[in-house]
Amino acid sequence: MPNLTLVLFLSTLLFSSSFAFQSDELLLDDEEFGLEGGSHHPRSPEPVIRDSPPKQTPSIRRRYSDPDLDSKIQFTLEHAFGDSDFSSAGTFSARLKTWSHGGQTLTKLRFSRNEFSNEEKDAFKNLLKGDDFYRIRLPSNVVSPPGREYVIASVRARCLPRDGLDEHIVIHMDGANILAVSYGSPGACPYPRQLKLPGKWTFNSHTILKSSEQAPRTPIFTEEILGSSENMEGEAEAPVERSFWAKYWMYLIPLGLIVMNAVTQASNMAEEQPAGAQGQAPAAIQRGSAPRRR
Amino acid sequence: MAMAIRVCLLLLVFLSSAIVSFSLYEDQVGLMDWHQRYIGKVKHAVFHTQKTGRKRVIVSTEENVVASLDLRHGEIFWRHVLGTKDAIDGVDIALGKYVITLSSQGSMLRAWNLPDGQMVWETSLHSAQSSKSLLSVPINLKADKDYPILVFGGGYLHAVSAIDGEVLWKKDFTAEGFEVQRVLQPPESSVIYVLGFLHSSEAVVYQIDSKTGEVVAQKSMVFPGGFSGEISSVSSDKVVVLDSTRSILVTIGFLDGDISFHKTPISDLVEDSGNAEILSPLLSDMLAVKVSKRTMFVRVGGEGKLEVVDSLSDETAMSDSLPVADDQVAFASVHHEGSKIHLMVKLVDDLDTVLLRESIQMDQHRGRVHKVFINNYIKTDRSNGFRALIVMEDHSLLLLQQGAIVWSREEGLASVTDVTTAELPVEKDGVSVAKVEHTLVDWLKGHVLKLKGSLLLASPEDVAAIQEMRMQSSGRSKLTRDHNGFRKLFIALTRAGKLFALHTGDGRIVWSMLLNSPSKSEACERPSGISLYQWQVPHHHAMDENPSVLVVGRCGSDSSAPGVLSLVDVYTGKEISSSDIGHSVVQVMPLPFTDSTEQRLHLIADTEGHVHLYPKTSEALSIFQREFQNVYWYTVEGDDGIIRGHAMKSSCAGETADEYCFTTRELWTVVFPSESEKIISTLTRKPNEVVHTQAKVSTDQDVLYKYVSRNLLFVATVSPKGAGEIGSVTPEESALVVYLIDTITGRILHRLSHQGCQGPVHAVFSENWVVYHYFNLRAHKYEVTVVEIYDQSRAENKNVWKLVLGKHNLTAPISSYSRPEMFTKSQSYFFAQSVKTIAVTSTAKGITSKQLLIGTIGDQILALDKRFVDPRRTLNPSQAEKEEGIIPLTDSLPIIPQSYITHSLKVEGLRGIVTAPAKLESTTHVFAYGVDLFYTRLAPSKTYDSLTDDFSYALLLITIVALVAAIYITWVISEKRELSEKWR
């Protein structure tokens, strides 16, 4: 097994170095993901294949599963500059795995990008000057291209150049069908877009295959939890009956204020009168009437 | 002193807002809400005026409503709204006490009790194929103490007992493909004649024993030319029909079972021949034929001879004939002349005898008369009087009697198709708005009453008086703008092409206007309205301009028909301008730009892929040219399952093009596989929605940034098999997939599949979340799923230092071309009800928490707090999460009976809910339309920013006065005391 891995590793290195561009190879084995995902759902067996840097691919790469059911397919990526006609820009090759229940999955997608010819470079420069659209298209069915119609995506040409030409392709699949392709730069492309010519005329491609995710669903609740939570909600949401305070606050407050006022008045009186009766002398002294009596 | 008052006020404000109520109190019903009941455009009407007692008319309408109306006032005694698929084919009265309705293409027969509308019986009739249906209630047919009702529909002829709805017998015509056209019953005979066509070329007459359903005799005869299907029965043994070329009238006589044809070419009757059309009114021994814009009355003679007795201009509506005294038969005709309509009742035998001739002034905005139904009554002087029920072009229903409109009903409002809101004019100095409180005495009286009410001392009369006073004093029906933005206009466009402005205060019609075609050409006499847009909403500058709405209409039902634009002044209801735009209208896109007079720029896409800019001014063009590069749009091709994105390309070429026409180019496509996915629902955010803050702070001091984009499209697809009704497929066969697509680049931002689920999908999209409702086949329950999208690219902006030093990207412009870094959270809940529509509340600044407004299958509206459909709900929320207001996770969403905002009312046939913000942040306007209209004001987080309507200012004043007095008195007392102290 390690031997095999090593061989594959070397072959991959060879493979990648034999081309002029830096291709991002998606060589994930879906069995692995299948195990991660836990269960195979009948309609979307294919897992989300994430973008992975080329250096990681060899270690992930493993033996093929069910080689009899696999078939190699190729489909082309076409591009257009502005409103020009579409022409071939690269080739995707992949394995189409047919499942026992009839579903089909695309795996091991590789992409080989053609280099721009001189005319294409000029056309692209024109696009950059005019901040125009660079458009790509893929067949909507990989088994019988172009399928019903081509799937088109486009990007403002000024979004692509960095050091080289960076592109990021997300292909949304459903079985052998391509639903849509998202195309753009891998990073940000802030507005206003600056005119910038690429340093190298080589494409740096990142490709992702995506299929639909299953909707999450919390497990069915036990009666207890349901019952208790409902009770809690019932308490929380029960319409609050207007309390006595709520109904009569407008009378209670002034009443309270008046009563308080009265009480303080009364207490003042009550304090002073006994004080006046019992010990008028000290109070009088304090009040400064003592000199008058003296 | 001032301080004391301020503290007191603050205390009061605090207390009043601290006490919150979750629903209305009984006495608050009708204070903020109104409800209007409608029936729709009347199709059939049957009068019931024979006996003494309440005079009524039974109507069935195009909104599938059967109703009993008071003939004196036009009020609804009772009504029943049948389902949307249960169209009424016929209505009649049987046995003098039951209303019989036939619906669903002749497969559903129901009897309703005439006085109270209770259902007496319901019979589902066997139906094999779809065909035209026929209801016939013979008056004097009696079979074994039973009164059969004859129903044809779905290839079967049924005789149904009028008493209990039992099927007496049925006759199967499905094998031959026989279509029954008329069921005729000669008087005093138990045999009925059933006349129909076989493959529309052979006339067949069956004589059927009405007791047993056996065929006594059958005769058929082939007519070589074939029939066109329009038929008029003129007497008990004759019918007149048009042949397939529409140029020959064929009289079919079937006396004693023998069929005889008698052909009369139209050209024999009139010189200018053309395609003829038999009009629907049933007249005895006469028929009405429309040939090249003229209506002719053709009398049918003894041997089927036809002769023209009279001809009228085209704009005439006629009623069926009605037997009046002395074996005479009369009919009514209505025609227009200027702003008046003329109603004439004539005898059928003698068209020169006019029994009644009346002229009535008619509002121009009601259009032409579409239908007339007449009824006679005995006047006080023992002569015959006539009343006519007329249905106008705008669907309104009017009763004419003694030369006047006795009552009218605006039934156009039962078919509202689009709604927008508009502000009322600002109160100007010159305009005197009458004060509601006239004198000090009245004012005092009112407040004494209020005081009584709040002290629970009020008698029932007082309570009523208080209610009335509240209604008045709130000034809610004034025609000026108020400080809180509670008074607004709802502009509603109806199917008839009429525009109504409804006042939010009391729901009255402020103005109404029927759309006109500017060219007045024959092809487009009356355009049908498609949609409604805010055209001009002056606020900053151009304040002296009146706001206006744009009505987009179309000449004809075809989508390639030329469009009509009409601008309507919101304050006056007058049409400012209207124009034939000369191209079709597929999509109307309001742009986020306005010109110097605050007119909004609109793009209209036509069928040829061009877009046209409106308004056609050079200023608009220059604004548009500036943003030319940044204008994108998309189209959804639902049948093909393709969504396309477009950008502007250049100006149109060609001689017909003007400078406001632009070509577009395709930028992206999303192609759904036709074998596994079919688009059933698409939705975007409301363009005018306000989001208060992008950040969402959770209790653990973490910040989530909402992914707020105006360019998101929600798409739901199902497996083509699962596009039918719920339960028609197994869970394995059906799957529901939802997408969130960026409409600039066509990126699929989120894709989620629900296995074993099925539509219909009802969704609502607001801020950064989508809530959608669908059916889960595995669980046999409806489910609601929420998806919230958060922006990952701004997630690093949590560090305070970064913010202080400005090292954040919060102010950086967002571009759709950047790679989206976002994540979603979603959660599903069971929901016990099936749903007709979902909306969400919207407030002026977006601060107030949101409520989902769910139009349930019971035609009520449920307000559900958004926090119930929060994906962050967990089973055991921590203390911190609880503080944040996260509710423990439950399996299903609660339905709290008090949170029905329609309380005890029903918005029959609910189709849509519109929300609009008031100026007061806490409050939102809710307008629901269907057959009925309902309006209310909602405060999802309670009215935290204002005092309630029933707040007693008088009491506050009295309290303050009392306090001041008390302070003064105590001050005086203390002064006195001090003085006496000093003198001591």
Short mmCIF file of N, CA and C in Angstrom, two decimals, chain B residues 4-72:
data_model
loop_
_atom_site.label_atom_id
_atom_site.label_comp_id
_atom_site.label_asym_id
_atom_site.label_seq_id
_atom_site.Cartn_x
_atom_site.Cartn_y
_atom_site.Cartn_z
N ALA B 4 -40.23 67.86 38.98
CA ALA B 4 -41.19 66.89 39.52
C ALA B 4 -42.10 66.38 38.42
N ILE B 5 -42.54 67.29 37.55
CA ILE B 5 -43.45 66.89 36.47
C ILE B 5 -42.72 65.97 35.50
N ARG B 6 -41.49 66.32 35.22
CA ARG B 6 -40.74 65.52 34.26
C ARG B 6 -40.56 64.10 34.78
N VAL B 7 -40.21 64.05 36.09
CA VAL B 7 -40.02 62.73 36.69
C VAL B 7 -41.33 61.95 36.63
N CYS B 8 -42.38 62.65 36.92
CA CYS B 8 -43.70 62.02 36.94
C CYS B 8 -44.03 61.50 35.55
N LEU B 9 -43.77 62.32 34.54
CA LEU B 9 -44.05 61.94 33.16
C LEU B 9 -43.23 60.72 32.76
N LEU B 10 -41.96 60.78 33.10
CA LEU B 10 -41.08 59.67 32.76
C LEU B 10 -41.58 58.39 33.38
N LEU B 11 -42.00 58.52 34.62
CA LEU B 11 -42.51 57.36 35.34
C LEU B 11 -43.73 56.80 34.62
N LEU B 12 -44.59 57.71 34.21
CA LEU B 12 -45.81 57.28 33.53
C LEU B 12 -45.48 56.58 32.22
N VAL B 13 -44.56 57.20 31.48
CA VAL B 13 -44.18 56.62 30.19
C VAL B 13 -43.59 55.25 30.41
N PHE B 14 -42.75 55.17 31.39
CA PHE B 14 -42.11 53.89 31.66
C PHE B 14 -43.15 52.83 32.00
N LEU B 15 -44.08 53.22 32.87
CA LEU B 15 -45.06 52.23 33.29
C LEU B 15 -45.96 51.80 32.15
N SER B 16 -46.34 52.77 31.33
CA SER B 16 -47.26 52.41 30.25
C SER B 16 -46.60 51.48 29.24
N SER B 17 -45.28 51.63 29.08
CA SER B 17 -44.64 50.77 28.10
C SER B 17 -44.23 49.44 28.72
N ALA B 18 -44.13 49.40 30.00
CA ALA B 18 -43.70 48.16 30.63
C ALA B 18 -44.78 47.10 30.55
N ILE B 19 -46.02 47.56 30.51
CA ILE B 19 -47.10 46.58 30.48
C ILE B 19 -47.41 46.26 29.04
N VAL B 20 -47.12 45.08 28.62
CA VAL B 20 -47.35 44.73 27.22
C VAL B 20 -48.49 43.73 27.14
N SER B 21 -49.18 43.81 26.05
CA SER B 21 -50.24 42.84 25.83
C SER B 21 -49.91 42.08 24.56
N PHE B 22 -50.24 40.81 24.50
CA PHE B 22 -49.88 39.99 23.35
C PHE B 22 -50.98 39.98 22.30
N SER B 23 -52.15 40.40 22.66
CA SER B 23 -53.22 40.39 21.67
C SER B 23 -54.16 41.54 21.96
N LEU B 24 -55.20 41.59 21.18
CA LEU B 24 -56.17 42.67 21.32
C LEU B 24 -57.10 42.39 22.48
N TYR B 25 -57.62 43.43 23.06
CA TYR B 25 -58.75 43.27 23.95
C TYR B 25 -60.01 43.42 23.12
N GLU B 26 -61.10 42.93 23.69
CA GLU B 26 -62.33 42.88 22.92
C GLU B 26 -62.74 44.26 22.44
N ASP B 27 -62.57 45.26 23.31
CA ASP B 27 -63.02 46.59 22.93
C ASP B 27 -62.06 47.28 21.97
N GLN B 28 -60.95 46.64 21.64
CA GLN B 28 -60.01 47.26 20.71
C GLN B 28 -60.23 46.81 19.28
N VAL B 29 -61.14 45.84 19.10
CA VAL B 29 -61.43 45.36 17.76
C VAL B 29 -62.05 46.48 16.95
N GLY B 30 -61.56 46.70 15.78
CA GLY B 30 -62.14 47.71 14.92
C GLY B 30 -61.55 49.09 15.13
N LEU B 31 -60.67 49.23 16.10
CA LEU B 31 -60.04 50.54 16.30
C LEU B 31 -58.97 50.78 15.25
N MET B 32 -58.17 49.76 15.02
CA MET B 32 -57.07 49.92 14.06
C MET B 32 -57.31 49.13 12.79
N ASP B 33 -58.26 48.22 12.83
CA ASP B 33 -58.42 47.32 11.70
C ASP B 33 -59.77 47.52 11.04
N TRP B 34 -59.84 47.16 9.79
CA TRP B 34 -61.12 47.09 9.10
C TRP B 34 -61.17 45.90 8.18
N HIS B 35 -62.37 45.51 7.87
CA HIS B 35 -62.58 44.29 7.11
C HIS B 35 -63.72 44.56 6.15
N GLN B 36 -63.53 44.26 4.89
CA GLN B 36 -64.59 44.48 3.91
C GLN B 36 -64.88 43.17 3.21
N ARG B 37 -66.18 42.90 3.04
CA ARG B 37 -66.58 41.64 2.45
C ARG B 37 -67.07 41.86 1.02
N TYR B 38 -66.59 41.04 0.13
CA TYR B 38 -66.98 41.16 -1.27
C TYR B 38 -67.37 39.79 -1.81
N ILE B 39 -67.88 39.79 -3.02
CA ILE B 39 -68.25 38.51 -3.63
C ILE B 39 -67.61 38.31 -5.01
N GLY B 40 -67.22 39.36 -5.67
CA GLY B 40 -66.62 39.20 -7.00
C GLY B 40 -67.59 39.53 -8.11
N LYS B 41 -67.12 39.38 -9.33
CA LYS B 41 -67.96 39.72 -10.48
C LYS B 41 -69.07 38.69 -10.65
N VAL B 42 -70.28 39.19 -10.72
CA VAL B 42 -71.45 38.31 -10.75
C VAL B 42 -71.57 37.65 -12.12
N LYS B 43 -71.76 36.32 -12.09
CA LYS B 43 -71.97 35.56 -13.33
C LYS B 43 -73.44 35.27 -13.55
N HIS B 44 -74.08 34.76 -12.51
CA HIS B 44 -75.50 34.44 -12.60
C HIS B 44 -76.21 35.14 -11.45
N ALA B 45 -77.46 35.45 -11.68
CA ALA B 45 -78.26 36.01 -10.59
C ALA B 45 -79.66 35.43 -10.69
N VAL B 46 -80.18 35.03 -9.57
CA VAL B 46 -81.54 34.52 -9.50
C VAL B 46 -82.26 35.32 -8.43
N PHE B 47 -83.37 35.91 -8.81
CA PHE B 47 -84.11 36.71 -7.83
C PHE B 47 -85.04 35.82 -7.04
N HIS B 48 -85.25 36.18 -5.82
CA HIS B 48 -86.22 35.45 -5.01
C HIS B 48 -87.09 36.48 -4.32
N THR B 49 -88.18 36.82 -5.00
CA THR B 49 -89.00 37.92 -4.48
C THR B 49 -90.47 37.54 -4.45
N GLN B 50 -90.75 36.25 -4.67
CA GLN B 50 -92.15 35.88 -4.80
C GLN B 50 -92.93 36.13 -3.52
N LYS B 51 -92.37 35.69 -2.43
CA LYS B 51 -93.14 35.73 -1.20
C LYS B 51 -92.89 37.04 -0.47
N THR B 52 -93.73 37.26 0.47
CA THR B 52 -93.47 38.40 1.34
C THR B 52 -92.27 38.05 2.20
N GLY B 53 -91.74 39.02 2.81
CA GLY B 53 -90.53 38.78 3.58
C GLY B 53 -89.38 39.48 2.91
N ARG B 54 -88.22 39.04 3.22
CA ARG B 54 -87.05 39.75 2.71
C ARG B 54 -86.82 39.42 1.25
N LYS B 55 -86.69 40.44 0.46
CA LYS B 55 -86.41 40.26 -0.96
C LYS B 55 -84.91 40.03 -1.09
N ARG B 56 -84.59 39.04 -1.87
CA ARG B 56 -83.17 38.74 -1.99
C ARG B 56 -82.84 38.32 -3.41
N VAL B 57 -81.56 38.37 -3.71
CA VAL B 57 -81.08 37.88 -4.99
C VAL B 57 -79.92 36.94 -4.71
N ILE B 58 -79.97 35.80 -5.37
CA ILE B 58 -78.91 34.82 -5.21
C ILE B 58 -77.95 35.00 -6.38
N VAL B 59 -76.69 35.17 -6.08
CA VAL B 59 -75.72 35.38 -7.15
C VAL B 59 -74.58 34.36 -7.03
N SER B 60 -74.03 34.03 -8.17
CA SER B 60 -72.79 33.27 -8.17
C SER B 60 -71.79 34.10 -8.95
N THR B 61 -70.52 34.02 -8.57
CA THR B 61 -69.55 34.95 -9.13
C THR B 61 -68.33 34.25 -9.68
N GLU B 62 -67.51 35.04 -10.33
CA GLU B 62 -66.28 34.49 -10.91
C GLU B 62 -65.23 34.18 -9.84
N GLU B 63 -65.44 34.65 -8.64
CA GLU B 63 -64.54 34.28 -7.55
C GLU B 63 -65.04 33.02 -6.85
N ASN B 64 -65.95 32.31 -7.48
CA ASN B 64 -66.52 31.08 -6.94
C ASN B 64 -67.25 31.31 -5.62
N VAL B 65 -68.01 32.37 -5.59
CA VAL B 65 -68.78 32.69 -4.40
C VAL B 65 -70.25 32.51 -4.75
N VAL B 66 -70.99 31.90 -3.87
CA VAL B 66 -72.44 31.91 -3.99
C VAL B 66 -72.94 32.72 -2.79
N ALA B 67 -73.78 33.69 -3.07
CA ALA B 67 -74.16 34.61 -2.01
C ALA B 67 -75.62 35.00 -2.15
N SER B 68 -76.19 35.37 -1.06
CA SER B 68 -77.54 35.89 -1.05
C SER B 68 -77.45 37.35 -0.63
N LEU B 69 -77.94 38.23 -1.48
CA LEU B 69 -77.84 39.67 -1.20
C LEU B 69 -79.22 40.23 -0.89
N ASP B 70 -79.23 41.19 -0.02
CA ASP B 70 -80.43 41.93 0.29
C ASP B 70 -80.74 42.85 -0.89
N LEU B 71 -81.94 42.73 -1.43
CA LEU B 71 -82.25 43.56 -2.60
C LEU B 71 -82.47 45.02 -2.22
N ARG B 72 -82.77 45.27 -0.97
CA ARG B 72 -83.03 46.65 -0.57
C ARG B 72 -81.75 47.44 -0.35
#
